[in-house]
Amino acid sequence: MAPHISESALAGLVDDLAGEVIIPGGPGYDEARALHNGMIDRRPSVIAQCATQADVSNAILFGREADLPIAVRGGGHSVAGTSMIDGALVVDLRRMHGVVVDPEDMTVRIEGGATMAHLDHACQPFHVATTGGRASTTGVGGFTLGGGSGWLERKFGLASDNLLAADLITAEGKHVHADTAENSELFWALHGGGGNFGVATSLTMRVHPLPRMSISMLLYLPDDAPEVVRTFRDLGLNAPDEMGGGIVYMPAPPEPFIPEELVGKLVCGALFTYAGPVEEVREFAAPLFALKPAVEIVTDIPYVDLQSMMDDPPGLRNYWSAEYLREFNDEAVDVFCDRGAGIPAGTATQHVLFLMGGAVAAGPSQYPQPWRTAPWAVHPFATWEDPAFDEQAKQWVRDVRADVRPWALDATYLNFVGAEGEQRIVSSFGERNYRRLSAVKAQYDPDNVFRFNQNIVPAG
C-alpha cells in the first residue's frame, strides 16, 4: 500500500515541474502507465513527466519526502516492467528526447528519454552513427548504460564503448557529471551497471562515419535450416568487422516482399548487415545464396531504416532471455534448430542467434562485461497476444536457455533478460566486478533507491 500523498505536497510537485504530473483518475493516466510489454499492468501513485534536469531532481526529492518507491522510465522497452511499479513515483523521461550532433567533434549529446529513432534520425543527415539497438523503439539511455549491443558493434564496439560522458541526478537529487577524468569510478560503473547509480539525464557519445549500409536477408524453409545455420556460422567466423547479423526463426510477416503462401508460416532467416556497399555483402554471402532461399532481400539501406525494420509492435506480451556462447559447434547448431522448429504456434515469437566478436571481443576489457568475449549469442524472444499462451511461451524461452547451457558462458547481457535472480546478475558482471560495482552503488545510492532494475545491492 503506497503512503498517502497530501494535496499540498502534490500541488508543490506540480508547481516545481516544467513537465506534467499525472495521478490515478487524472487525464492521460492509463496512456502514461502503458508499457511496451502487454503483460505489465501496474498502477503507480504519481507519474512525473519530466521536461528538464531540474524536474528530475525535484521529482526524486518529492518521492523520497513522500516515502514512495521510485521507478525510472527512459525512452524504451523496459520489457521486465521495472519502469512502472505499483504505488510508486515514476520519473518519466520521455519528454527529454533531444539529440544534438556535432559532426566536427564527431560526438552526439542525447537526452535521457531519447529512443534510437531520435538518435538515428539526428545522425542520418551527417552520415554518422554510433552503435544502437536493433529496433528504433529502444531507449538510448538504458541500452547504453546496460552495455549496448547492436548491428554496428563489430565495427564500432558496444554502445558503452562509445560513451564519453554522462550527466546523472543522484538519489539525493544532486547533479553529477562522469567521464574518464571526473568521477571516473562512476564512469567505469556506467559501462554495464545500468540505472543503479542515478537517473541519466544526458549522455555524450562518439559517432563514426557511416556513408553506406546494406543488408542481405535470405529466408528459407525450416527443412533447410540446419545447413543454412552451419553455413552462416562458418561465414560468420571469418566475417570482416563491418559485418553484423544473425539467424532468426520466425513466422513470415505479412510484408509485400513475402509470397502470400509463406505469410504466417515458419521460416529461417539469415541476415547479414554490412557497413558498406551491397555488392560486397552479396559477394560475401554467396554460399548462402547457393542454398536457394525462398525469399531474397539484398539492398543498400539507410541505417535509420535498418533500425526500424524489425520493430516489435507495442502492446504484445513479451518474455525474453539470452545465453552467450563460447562456441557454436555442429551439436549446438542442431539443438538451436530443433528449438527453432518448435516455436510456439500462434505467436509472433522469434528465435535468434547473433554474430558477436569483432570490435566487441577486441574492445576494452576493463569494464564489467565478461559476456563481450562470446562469439555468439542466443536470444529467445517470445512475443504473443493471447494470455492463454503465457505459460507455453515462457517455458519455451526457459527450454532454449537450458538447451544451450552446455556451450554458454556464465555471463549474459542483462538488457536481454528479465528478472532471473541475484546470482544471474552477479555472474553476468563477474564476482570481482560486482563487488566493485557494489562499492560504487554504496557511494551514490546507499539506500538502494534505484532498485527497480538489474539491481546491484550497495556494499555495507
Short mmCIF file of C-alpha atoms in Angstrom, two decimals:
data_model
loop_
_atom_site.label_atom_id
_atom_site.label_comp_id
_atom_site.label_asym_id
_atom_site.label_seq_id
_atom_site.Cartn_x
_atom_site.Cartn_y
_atom_site.Cartn_z
CA MET A 1 0.00 0.00 0.00
CA ALA A 2 1.51 3.34 -1.04
CA PRO A 3 1.80 6.10 1.57
CA HIS A 4 -0.84 8.83 1.49
CA ILE A 5 0.23 11.87 -0.51
CA SER A 6 -1.18 15.16 0.73
CA GLU A 7 -2.81 17.52 -1.72
CA SER A 8 -0.43 20.29 -0.70
CA ALA A 9 2.63 18.10 -1.39
CA LEU A 10 1.24 17.12 -4.79
CA ALA A 11 0.47 20.75 -5.58
CA GLY A 12 4.07 21.58 -4.69
CA LEU A 13 5.33 19.00 -7.19
CA VAL A 14 3.06 20.43 -9.88
CA ASP A 15 4.49 23.89 -9.21
CA ASP A 16 8.08 22.57 -9.23
CA LEU A 17 7.85 20.76 -12.57
CA ALA A 18 8.10 22.29 -16.02
CA GLY A 19 6.69 18.98 -17.21
CA GLU A 20 3.44 17.34 -16.16
CA VAL A 21 2.26 15.46 -13.08
CA ILE A 22 -0.19 12.62 -13.72
CA ILE A 23 -2.11 10.77 -11.00
CA PRO A 24 -4.67 7.93 -10.91
CA GLY A 25 -8.02 9.06 -12.24
CA GLY A 26 -6.49 12.05 -13.98
CA PRO A 27 -6.44 12.64 -17.73
CA GLY A 28 -3.88 10.57 -19.59
CA TYR A 29 -3.12 8.25 -16.67
CA ASP A 30 -3.78 4.96 -18.45
CA GLU A 31 -1.85 6.09 -21.51
CA ALA A 32 1.08 7.28 -19.36
CA ARG A 33 1.36 3.99 -17.46
CA ALA A 34 1.10 1.72 -20.51
CA LEU A 35 4.31 -0.18 -21.28
CA HIS A 36 5.69 -1.88 -24.37
CA ASN A 37 5.12 -5.28 -22.75
CA GLY A 38 1.40 -6.03 -22.67
CA MET A 39 1.90 -8.43 -19.74
CA ILE A 40 2.65 -5.49 -17.42
CA ASP A 41 -0.37 -3.69 -15.93
CA ARG A 42 0.71 -1.56 -12.97
CA ARG A 43 -0.71 1.49 -11.24
CA PRO A 44 1.85 3.98 -9.89
CA SER A 45 0.77 6.69 -7.44
CA VAL A 46 2.39 9.55 -9.35
CA ILE A 47 3.93 9.85 -12.82
CA ALA A 48 6.28 12.83 -13.14
CA GLN A 49 6.72 13.52 -16.85
CA CYS A 50 9.95 15.49 -16.59
CA ALA A 51 10.94 18.12 -19.14
CA THR A 52 14.24 19.30 -17.62
CA GLN A 53 17.10 18.10 -15.48
CA ALA A 54 15.69 20.19 -12.62
CA ASP A 55 12.39 18.34 -12.98
CA VAL A 56 14.19 15.04 -12.42
CA SER A 57 15.82 16.36 -9.27
CA ASN A 58 12.55 17.78 -7.93
CA ALA A 59 10.67 14.57 -8.67
CA ILE A 60 13.23 12.42 -6.84
CA LEU A 61 13.19 14.73 -3.81
CA PHE A 62 9.38 14.64 -3.80
CA GLY A 63 9.33 10.85 -3.98
CA ARG A 64 11.79 10.47 -1.14
CA GLU A 65 9.98 13.02 1.04
CA ALA A 66 6.70 11.17 0.42
CA ASP A 67 8.37 7.82 1.13
CA LEU A 68 7.34 6.49 -2.27
CA PRO A 69 9.22 3.80 -4.18
CA ILE A 70 10.92 5.45 -7.17
CA ALA A 71 10.96 3.88 -10.63
CA VAL A 72 12.63 5.41 -13.67
CA ARG A 73 11.21 5.29 -17.18
CA GLY A 74 13.55 6.11 -20.06
CA GLY A 75 12.53 6.08 -23.69
CA GLY A 76 12.37 2.38 -24.43
CA HIS A 77 11.01 -1.05 -23.72
CA SER A 78 11.57 -1.99 -20.07
CA VAL A 79 10.39 -5.45 -21.06
CA ALA A 80 10.61 -6.67 -17.45
CA GLY A 81 8.31 -3.83 -16.37
CA THR A 82 10.74 -2.30 -13.89
CA SER A 83 9.96 1.23 -15.06
CA MET A 84 6.35 1.02 -13.83
CA ILE A 85 5.77 -0.05 -10.21
CA ASP A 86 2.51 -0.20 -8.26
CA GLY A 87 2.22 2.65 -5.76
CA ALA A 88 5.46 4.29 -6.91
CA LEU A 89 6.60 7.64 -8.16
CA VAL A 90 7.64 7.14 -11.78
CA VAL A 91 10.29 9.53 -13.09
CA ASP A 92 9.28 9.56 -16.76
CA LEU A 93 11.99 10.98 -19.06
CA ARG A 94 10.21 10.59 -22.38
CA ARG A 95 9.71 14.35 -22.86
CA MET A 96 13.50 14.71 -22.65
CA HIS A 97 14.46 13.30 -26.04
CA GLY A 98 16.65 15.99 -27.60
CA VAL A 99 19.67 14.92 -29.68
CA VAL A 100 22.45 17.29 -30.80
CA VAL A 101 25.10 16.05 -33.24
CA ASP A 102 28.49 17.76 -33.51
CA PRO A 103 29.91 16.49 -36.81
CA GLU A 104 33.19 18.36 -36.31
CA ASP A 105 33.98 16.76 -32.95
CA MET A 106 32.24 13.54 -34.04
CA THR A 107 30.12 13.47 -30.90
CA VAL A 108 26.43 13.43 -30.07
CA ARG A 109 24.64 14.55 -26.91
CA ILE A 110 21.47 12.60 -26.16
CA GLU A 111 18.87 13.36 -23.51
CA GLY A 112 17.80 10.55 -21.18
CA GLY A 113 14.40 9.86 -22.73
CA ALA A 114 15.51 9.56 -26.35
CA THR A 115 14.94 6.43 -28.40
CA MET A 116 17.09 5.03 -31.19
CA ALA A 117 14.71 6.68 -33.65
CA HIS A 118 15.54 10.10 -32.18
CA LEU A 119 19.27 9.34 -32.26
CA ASP A 120 19.43 7.78 -35.72
CA HIS A 121 17.28 10.43 -37.43
CA ALA A 122 19.52 13.16 -35.96
CA CYS A 123 22.69 11.41 -37.15
CA GLN A 124 21.49 10.41 -40.64
CA PRO A 125 21.94 13.82 -42.35
CA PHE A 126 25.61 13.81 -41.34
CA HIS A 127 26.17 10.18 -42.45
CA VAL A 128 27.40 9.25 -38.98
CA ALA A 129 26.24 6.72 -36.41
CA THR A 130 27.11 5.03 -33.19
CA THR A 131 26.18 1.51 -32.14
CA GLY A 132 22.46 1.39 -31.48
CA GLY A 133 19.97 -1.30 -30.60
CA ARG A 134 18.33 -3.46 -33.22
CA ALA A 135 14.99 -1.62 -33.03
CA SER A 136 14.10 2.04 -33.37
CA THR A 137 11.96 1.90 -30.22
CA THR A 138 14.87 1.00 -27.94
CA GLY A 139 15.69 3.66 -25.33
CA VAL A 140 19.21 5.03 -25.73
CA GLY A 141 19.86 5.57 -22.01
CA GLY A 142 19.07 2.14 -20.61
CA PHE A 143 20.52 0.47 -23.68
CA THR A 144 23.87 2.24 -23.42
CA LEU A 145 24.30 2.04 -19.65
CA GLY A 146 23.49 -1.67 -19.82
CA GLY A 147 26.30 -2.19 -22.35
CA GLY A 148 24.58 -1.69 -25.69
CA SER A 149 24.66 -4.47 -28.30
CA GLY A 150 23.58 -3.79 -31.90
CA TRP A 151 24.22 -4.23 -35.61
CA LEU A 152 27.26 -1.95 -35.70
CA GLU A 153 29.03 -3.32 -32.63
CA ARG A 154 31.52 -5.49 -34.52
CA LYS A 155 32.79 -2.33 -36.27
CA PHE A 156 32.33 0.40 -33.64
CA GLY A 157 32.22 -1.56 -30.38
CA LEU A 158 29.42 -1.69 -27.85
CA ALA A 159 27.40 1.47 -27.30
CA SER A 160 29.06 1.87 -23.91
CA ASP A 161 32.50 1.73 -25.57
CA ASN A 162 31.45 4.96 -27.29
CA LEU A 163 30.25 6.65 -24.09
CA LEU A 164 32.32 9.81 -23.47
CA ALA A 165 30.40 11.38 -20.59
CA ALA A 166 27.16 11.14 -18.62
CA ASP A 167 25.10 13.52 -16.50
CA LEU A 168 23.10 11.95 -13.70
CA ILE A 169 20.75 13.01 -10.92
CA THR A 170 21.53 11.02 -7.79
CA ALA A 171 19.20 9.63 -5.15
CA GLU A 172 19.81 12.85 -3.19
CA GLY A 173 18.60 14.95 -6.13
CA LYS A 174 22.09 16.20 -6.93
CA HIS A 175 23.68 16.58 -10.36
CA VAL A 176 26.79 14.50 -11.04
CA HIS A 177 28.93 14.52 -14.18
CA ALA A 178 31.02 11.46 -15.02
CA ASP A 179 33.76 10.90 -17.56
CA THR A 180 37.28 9.50 -17.57
CA ALA A 181 38.62 12.47 -15.59
CA GLU A 182 35.69 13.36 -13.31
CA ASN A 183 34.07 10.72 -11.09
CA SER A 184 35.97 8.11 -13.07
CA GLU A 185 34.90 5.19 -10.87
CA LEU A 186 31.25 6.04 -11.51
CA PHE A 187 32.05 6.34 -15.20
CA TRP A 188 33.52 2.84 -15.11
CA ALA A 189 30.35 1.54 -13.43
CA LEU A 190 28.14 3.07 -16.12
CA HIS A 191 29.66 0.64 -18.64
CA GLY A 192 27.16 -2.12 -17.94
CA GLY A 193 25.86 -1.20 -14.48
CA GLY A 194 22.65 0.30 -15.85
CA GLY A 195 20.45 2.69 -13.89
CA ASN A 196 21.71 1.66 -10.47
CA PHE A 197 23.58 4.86 -9.68
CA GLY A 198 21.24 7.66 -10.68
CA VAL A 199 18.93 8.94 -13.39
CA ALA A 200 20.87 9.63 -16.60
CA THR A 201 19.58 12.94 -17.97
CA SER A 202 22.09 13.08 -20.83
CA LEU A 203 24.81 11.02 -22.47
CA THR A 204 27.62 12.21 -24.72
CA MET A 205 28.78 9.60 -27.21
CA ARG A 206 31.28 9.20 -30.00
CA VAL A 207 29.92 8.87 -33.54
CA HIS A 208 31.63 7.36 -36.59
CA PRO A 209 31.39 7.90 -40.34
CA LEU A 210 28.79 5.60 -41.92
CA PRO A 211 28.43 6.55 -45.60
CA ARG A 212 26.92 3.21 -46.71
CA MET A 213 24.83 0.45 -45.16
CA SER A 214 23.49 -2.68 -46.83
CA ILE A 215 21.83 -5.96 -45.95
CA SER A 216 21.35 -9.47 -47.20
CA MET A 217 18.24 -11.09 -45.72
CA LEU A 218 17.54 -14.58 -47.06
CA LEU A 219 14.55 -16.65 -45.92
CA TYR A 220 14.48 -20.45 -46.07
CA LEU A 221 12.03 -23.22 -45.33
CA PRO A 222 12.63 -24.93 -41.95
CA ASP A 223 13.84 -28.21 -43.50
CA ASP A 224 16.81 -26.32 -44.97
CA ALA A 225 17.64 -24.53 -41.73
CA PRO A 226 20.41 -26.77 -40.27
CA GLU A 227 22.54 -26.40 -43.39
CA VAL A 228 21.76 -22.68 -43.56
CA VAL A 229 22.77 -22.16 -39.93
CA ARG A 230 26.01 -24.09 -40.34
CA THR A 231 26.86 -22.11 -43.48
CA PHE A 232 26.08 -18.83 -41.71
CA ARG A 233 28.23 -19.90 -38.76
CA ASP A 234 31.21 -20.73 -40.97
CA LEU A 235 30.89 -17.43 -42.82
CA GLY A 236 30.50 -15.50 -39.58
CA LEU A 237 33.71 -16.89 -38.12
CA ASN A 238 35.64 -15.16 -40.92
CA ALA A 239 33.48 -12.08 -41.33
CA PRO A 240 35.07 -8.63 -41.54
CA ASP A 241 34.30 -6.28 -38.66
CA GLU A 242 31.96 -4.30 -40.91
CA MET A 243 29.67 -7.33 -40.99
CA GLY A 244 26.99 -7.95 -38.37
CA GLY A 245 23.91 -10.08 -38.45
CA GLY A 246 22.20 -13.17 -37.21
CA ILE A 247 19.89 -16.10 -37.76
CA VAL A 248 16.22 -15.83 -36.89
CA TYR A 249 13.42 -18.40 -36.85
CA MET A 250 10.09 -16.58 -37.07
CA PRO A 251 6.65 -16.65 -38.67
CA ALA A 252 6.98 -14.91 -42.05
CA PRO A 253 5.48 -11.42 -41.66
CA PRO A 254 2.73 -10.04 -43.93
CA GLU A 255 5.08 -7.81 -45.92
CA PRO A 256 4.96 -7.04 -49.67
CA PHE A 257 8.22 -8.93 -50.27
CA ILE A 258 6.85 -12.14 -48.67
CA PRO A 259 4.96 -14.53 -51.02
CA GLU A 260 1.37 -14.92 -49.89
CA GLU A 261 1.75 -18.66 -49.38
CA LEU A 262 4.55 -18.10 -46.83
CA VAL A 263 2.85 -15.45 -44.66
CA GLY A 264 2.44 -16.79 -41.14
CA LYS A 265 4.50 -19.90 -41.91
CA LEU A 266 7.69 -20.65 -40.01
CA VAL A 267 10.85 -19.58 -41.87
CA CYS A 268 14.54 -19.40 -41.05
CA GLY A 269 16.19 -16.11 -41.96
CA ALA A 270 19.91 -15.47 -42.44
CA LEU A 271 20.71 -11.78 -42.10
CA PHE A 272 24.00 -10.03 -42.76
CA THR A 273 24.23 -6.31 -42.12
CA TYR A 274 27.19 -4.54 -43.68
CA ALA A 275 28.75 -1.12 -43.20
CA GLY A 276 29.50 -0.86 -46.89
CA PRO A 277 28.03 -1.33 -50.40
CA VAL A 278 25.53 -4.02 -51.31
CA GLU A 279 27.83 -5.63 -53.90
CA GLU A 280 30.26 -6.61 -51.17
CA VAL A 281 27.68 -8.15 -48.85
CA ARG A 282 26.21 -10.10 -51.79
CA GLU A 283 29.63 -11.47 -52.66
CA PHE A 284 30.37 -12.40 -49.05
CA ALA A 285 27.02 -14.18 -48.62
CA ALA A 286 27.33 -16.15 -51.89
CA PRO A 287 27.39 -19.57 -50.14
CA LEU A 288 24.01 -18.76 -48.62
CA PHE A 289 22.55 -17.81 -51.99
CA ALA A 290 23.71 -21.21 -53.27
CA LEU A 291 21.30 -22.83 -50.80
CA LYS A 292 18.36 -21.45 -52.81
CA PRO A 293 16.41 -19.24 -50.40
CA ALA A 294 12.66 -18.86 -50.81
CA VAL A 295 12.98 -15.07 -50.41
CA GLU A 296 15.94 -12.78 -51.18
CA ILE A 297 16.20 -9.21 -49.88
CA VAL A 298 19.56 -7.72 -50.83
CA THR A 299 19.82 -3.96 -50.91
CA ASP A 300 21.54 -0.78 -49.83
CA ILE A 301 19.57 0.66 -46.94
CA PRO A 302 19.91 3.79 -44.81
CA TYR A 303 20.93 2.81 -41.30
CA VAL A 304 17.90 4.62 -39.88
CA ASP A 305 15.63 2.34 -41.96
CA LEU A 306 17.51 -0.80 -40.97
CA GLN A 307 16.95 0.13 -37.34
CA SER A 308 13.17 0.15 -37.73
CA MET A 309 13.00 -2.95 -39.94
CA MET A 310 12.39 -5.37 -37.05
CA ASP A 311 10.45 -3.21 -34.61
CA ASP A 312 8.34 -5.25 -32.22
CA PRO A 313 4.90 -3.57 -32.05
CA PRO A 314 3.89 -2.27 -28.60
CA GLY A 315 1.23 -3.98 -26.55
CA LEU A 316 2.17 -7.59 -27.30
CA ARG A 317 3.06 -9.85 -24.41
CA ASN A 318 6.84 -10.27 -24.17
CA TYR A 319 9.24 -12.64 -22.44
CA TRP A 320 12.94 -12.63 -23.35
CA SER A 321 16.21 -14.15 -22.27
CA ALA A 322 19.68 -14.83 -23.64
CA GLU A 323 22.74 -17.02 -23.38
CA TYR A 324 26.17 -16.02 -24.67
CA LEU A 325 28.09 -18.92 -26.17
CA ARG A 326 31.78 -19.87 -26.01
CA GLU A 327 31.33 -21.94 -29.15
CA PHE A 328 28.66 -22.99 -31.63
CA ASN A 329 29.62 -26.43 -32.89
CA ASP A 330 27.52 -28.80 -35.01
CA GLU A 331 25.79 -30.26 -31.97
CA ALA A 332 24.87 -26.76 -30.77
CA VAL A 333 23.56 -25.95 -34.26
CA ASP A 334 21.27 -28.99 -34.16
CA VAL A 335 19.99 -28.07 -30.69
CA PHE A 336 19.38 -24.49 -31.79
CA CYS A 337 17.49 -25.60 -34.91
CA ASP A 338 15.38 -28.17 -33.05
CA ARG A 339 14.18 -25.50 -30.66
CA GLY A 340 13.59 -23.08 -33.55
CA ALA A 341 11.38 -25.62 -35.29
CA GLY A 342 9.33 -25.81 -32.08
CA ILE A 343 8.48 -22.12 -31.70
CA PRO A 344 5.04 -21.89 -30.04
CA ALA A 345 2.44 -21.85 -32.79
CA GLY A 346 0.05 -18.91 -32.90
CA THR A 347 2.65 -16.44 -31.57
CA ALA A 348 4.99 -13.87 -33.13
CA THR A 349 7.95 -15.40 -31.32
CA GLN A 350 11.47 -15.15 -32.73
CA HIS A 351 14.41 -17.47 -32.06
CA VAL A 352 17.60 -15.51 -32.67
CA LEU A 353 21.32 -16.18 -32.96
CA PHE A 354 23.52 -13.07 -33.10
CA LEU A 355 27.00 -12.91 -34.55
CA MET A 356 29.29 -11.28 -31.98
CA GLY A 357 33.09 -10.85 -31.98
CA GLY A 358 34.94 -8.17 -33.92
CA ALA A 359 35.34 -4.90 -32.01
CA VAL A 360 33.20 -6.27 -29.16
CA ALA A 361 35.66 -9.02 -28.26
CA ALA A 362 38.69 -6.87 -29.14
CA GLY A 363 37.42 -3.85 -27.22
CA PRO A 364 38.24 -2.59 -23.72
CA SER A 365 38.43 -5.43 -21.21
CA GLN A 366 38.38 -3.32 -18.05
CA TYR A 367 34.62 -2.86 -17.95
CA PRO A 368 32.18 -5.20 -16.12
CA GLN A 369 31.08 -7.03 -19.28
CA PRO A 370 32.58 -10.55 -19.30
CA TRP A 371 29.98 -11.65 -21.86
CA ARG A 372 31.62 -9.50 -24.54
CA THR A 373 34.16 -12.24 -25.30
CA ALA A 374 31.46 -14.58 -26.64
CA PRO A 375 31.46 -15.13 -30.43
CA TRP A 376 27.73 -15.96 -30.47
CA ALA A 377 24.58 -15.03 -28.56
CA VAL A 378 21.28 -16.93 -28.48
CA HIS A 379 18.28 -14.69 -27.79
CA PRO A 380 14.89 -16.44 -27.43
CA PHE A 381 12.41 -13.63 -27.94
CA ALA A 382 8.83 -14.69 -27.21
CA THR A 383 6.03 -12.32 -28.22
CA TRP A 384 2.35 -13.14 -28.35
CA GLU A 385 -1.10 -11.62 -27.94
CA ASP A 386 -3.34 -14.19 -26.24
CA PRO A 387 -2.78 -14.64 -22.46
CA ALA A 388 -3.59 -18.31 -22.99
CA PHE A 389 -0.07 -18.68 -24.44
CA ASP A 390 1.66 -17.19 -21.38
CA GLU A 391 3.00 -20.35 -19.77
CA GLN A 392 3.81 -22.09 -23.05
CA ALA A 393 5.76 -19.11 -24.37
CA LYS A 394 7.70 -18.55 -21.15
CA GLN A 395 8.53 -22.24 -20.86
CA TRP A 396 9.82 -22.27 -24.44
CA VAL A 397 12.25 -19.46 -23.56
CA ARG A 398 13.44 -21.34 -20.47
CA ASP A 399 13.88 -24.50 -22.54
CA VAL A 400 16.03 -22.67 -25.08
CA ARG A 401 18.27 -21.43 -22.29
CA ALA A 402 18.58 -24.89 -20.78
CA ASP A 403 19.33 -26.47 -24.16
CA VAL A 404 22.29 -24.21 -24.98
CA ARG A 405 23.79 -24.06 -21.48
CA PRO A 406 26.50 -26.66 -22.30
CA TRP A 407 28.10 -24.09 -24.64
CA ALA A 408 27.31 -20.94 -22.66
CA LEU A 409 29.30 -18.53 -20.53
CA ASP A 410 28.05 -17.81 -17.02
CA ALA A 411 27.65 -14.15 -18.04
CA THR A 412 24.95 -12.62 -20.21
CA TYR A 413 23.97 -9.16 -21.47
CA LEU A 414 21.41 -8.14 -18.87
CA ASN A 415 19.44 -5.86 -21.22
CA PHE A 416 18.22 -9.02 -22.94
CA VAL A 417 16.78 -10.68 -19.83
CA GLY A 418 14.09 -10.07 -17.25
CA ALA A 419 14.11 -10.87 -13.54
CA GLU A 420 16.20 -14.05 -13.35
CA GLY A 421 17.56 -13.75 -9.82
CA GLU A 422 20.50 -12.18 -8.00
CA GLN A 423 23.00 -14.86 -8.99
CA ARG A 424 22.30 -14.23 -12.68
CA ILE A 425 23.19 -10.57 -12.11
CA VAL A 426 26.35 -11.34 -10.14
CA SER A 427 27.62 -13.89 -12.67
CA SER A 428 26.90 -11.55 -15.58
CA PHE A 429 29.24 -8.95 -14.10
CA GLY A 430 31.69 -11.40 -12.55
CA GLU A 431 32.11 -11.53 -8.77
CA ARG A 432 35.08 -9.13 -8.61
CA ASN A 433 33.32 -6.60 -10.85
CA TYR A 434 30.13 -6.98 -8.84
CA ARG A 435 31.94 -6.14 -5.59
CA ARG A 436 33.42 -3.05 -7.23
CA LEU A 437 30.03 -2.03 -8.63
CA SER A 438 28.51 -2.57 -5.20
CA ALA A 439 31.02 -0.14 -3.71
CA VAL A 440 30.10 2.49 -6.32
CA LYS A 441 26.44 1.86 -5.58
CA ALA A 442 27.08 2.44 -1.87
CA GLN A 443 28.68 5.79 -2.66
CA TYR A 444 25.94 7.14 -4.94
CA ASP A 445 22.81 5.28 -3.78
CA PRO A 446 23.43 3.77 -0.32
CA ASP A 447 19.70 3.36 0.36
CA ASN A 448 19.14 1.48 -2.91
CA VAL A 449 16.52 3.97 -4.04
CA PHE A 450 17.13 2.94 -7.66
CA ARG A 451 16.41 -0.76 -7.15
CA PHE A 452 13.84 -1.48 -9.85
CA ASN A 453 16.40 -2.74 -12.37
CA GLN A 454 19.02 -5.46 -12.68
CA ASN A 455 19.84 -4.46 -9.13
CA ILE A 456 23.28 -4.06 -7.64
CA VAL A 457 22.99 -4.15 -3.86
CA PRO A 458 25.04 -1.42 -2.16
CA ALA A 459 28.04 -2.65 -0.18
CA GLY A 460 27.90 -2.24 3.56
#
